[in-house]
Amino acid sequence: MKSKIELFVIDRVRKLRYEEKMSQAKLADLLGVTKAFVGNVENENREEKYNLNHINELAVIFNCSVKSFFPDEPFDDNREQPVSDENL
């Protein structure tokens, strides 16, 4: 399962792709990956995701800052749950 931050990045890329009326195939070609990779990244049930090199290249493709792909505030979905009396 993809984390909140991964889903945020994926949604941001998808939004930019839609705004540019760009197909997954065209983005894949510009990014130097397969169309299947882009499709799998955009599928929540698949493990594929963009790495930092992809994000840097996406910033070049969409003519924006790499910061554009990240939220202003961090997500806390990786924080451990506190121990409760019920779990002792």
Coordinates of C-alpha atoms in Angstrom, one line a residue:
M1 CA 0.0 0.0 0.0
K2 CA 1.3 3.4 -0.9
S3 CA 1.8 6.0 1.9
K4 CA 0.0 9.4 2.1
I5 CA 3.0 11.2 0.8
E6 CA 3.4 8.9 -2.1
L7 CA -0.3 9.3 -3.0
F8 CA 0.1 13.1 -2.8
V9 CA 3.0 13.1 -5.2
I10 CA 1.2 10.7 -7.6
D11 CA -2.0 12.9 -7.5
R12 CA 0.1 16.0 -8.2
V13 CA 1.7 14.4 -11.2
R14 CA -1.6 13.2 -12.5
K15 CA -3.1 16.6 -12.1
L16 CA -0.3 18.3 -14.0
R17 CA -0.5 15.6 -16.7
Y18 CA -4.3 16.2 -17.1
E19 CA -3.8 20.0 -17.2
E20 CA -1.3 19.5 -20.0
K21 CA -3.7 17.0 -21.7
M22 CA -0.8 14.6 -21.7
S23 CA -1.3 10.8 -22.0
Q24 CA 0.4 8.3 -19.8
A25 CA 2.3 7.2 -22.9
K26 CA 3.6 10.7 -23.6
L27 CA 4.7 11.2 -20.0
A28 CA 6.4 7.8 -20.0
D29 CA 8.3 8.7 -23.2
L30 CA 9.4 12.1 -21.8
L31 CA 10.4 10.4 -18.4
G32 CA 12.2 7.5 -20.1
V33 CA 10.1 4.8 -18.6
T34 CA 7.4 2.5 -19.9
K35 CA 3.7 3.4 -20.2
A36 CA 3.0 0.4 -17.9
F37 CA 5.3 2.0 -15.3
V38 CA 3.3 5.2 -15.3
G39 CA 0.0 3.3 -15.2
N40 CA 1.2 1.2 -12.3
V41 CA 2.4 4.3 -10.4
E42 CA -1.1 5.8 -10.8
N43 CA -2.7 2.6 -9.6
E44 CA -3.0 2.6 -5.8
N45 CA -2.9 -1.2 -5.6
R46 CA 0.5 -1.4 -7.3
E47 CA 3.8 -0.9 -5.6
E48 CA 5.6 1.2 -8.3
K49 CA 6.3 4.8 -7.4
Y50 CA 8.3 7.8 -8.6
N51 CA 11.8 8.1 -7.1
L52 CA 13.6 11.4 -6.5
N53 CA 15.3 11.2 -10.0
H54 CA 11.8 10.9 -11.5
I55 CA 10.5 13.8 -9.5
N56 CA 13.5 16.0 -10.7
E57 CA 12.8 15.0 -14.3
L58 CA 9.0 15.7 -13.8
A59 CA 9.9 19.2 -12.6
V60 CA 11.8 19.7 -15.9
I61 CA 8.9 18.3 -17.9
F62 CA 6.3 20.4 -16.3
N63 CA 8.5 23.4 -15.9
C64 CA 8.0 23.8 -12.2
S65 CA 10.0 23.4 -8.9
V66 CA 10.5 20.0 -7.4
K67 CA 8.8 21.5 -4.3
S68 CA 5.6 21.6 -6.3
F69 CA 5.3 17.8 -5.9
F70 CA 5.4 17.9 -2.1
P71 CA 2.9 19.1 0.6
D72 CA 3.7 22.1 2.7
E73 CA 3.2 20.1 5.9
P74 CA 4.4 16.5 6.6
F75 CA 2.1 13.5 6.9
D76 CA 2.1 11.5 10.0
D77 CA 0.9 8.1 8.6
N78 CA 4.1 6.4 9.7
R79 CA 3.9 7.3 13.3
E80 CA 3.5 4.4 15.7
Q81 CA 0.4 4.1 17.7
P82 CA 0.8 4.9 21.4
V83 CA 0.6 2.0 23.8
S84 CA -2.7 1.9 25.7
D85 CA -3.6 0.0 28.9
E86 CA -5.8 -2.3 26.8
N87 CA -2.7 -3.6 24.9
L88 CA -0.7 -4.5 28.1

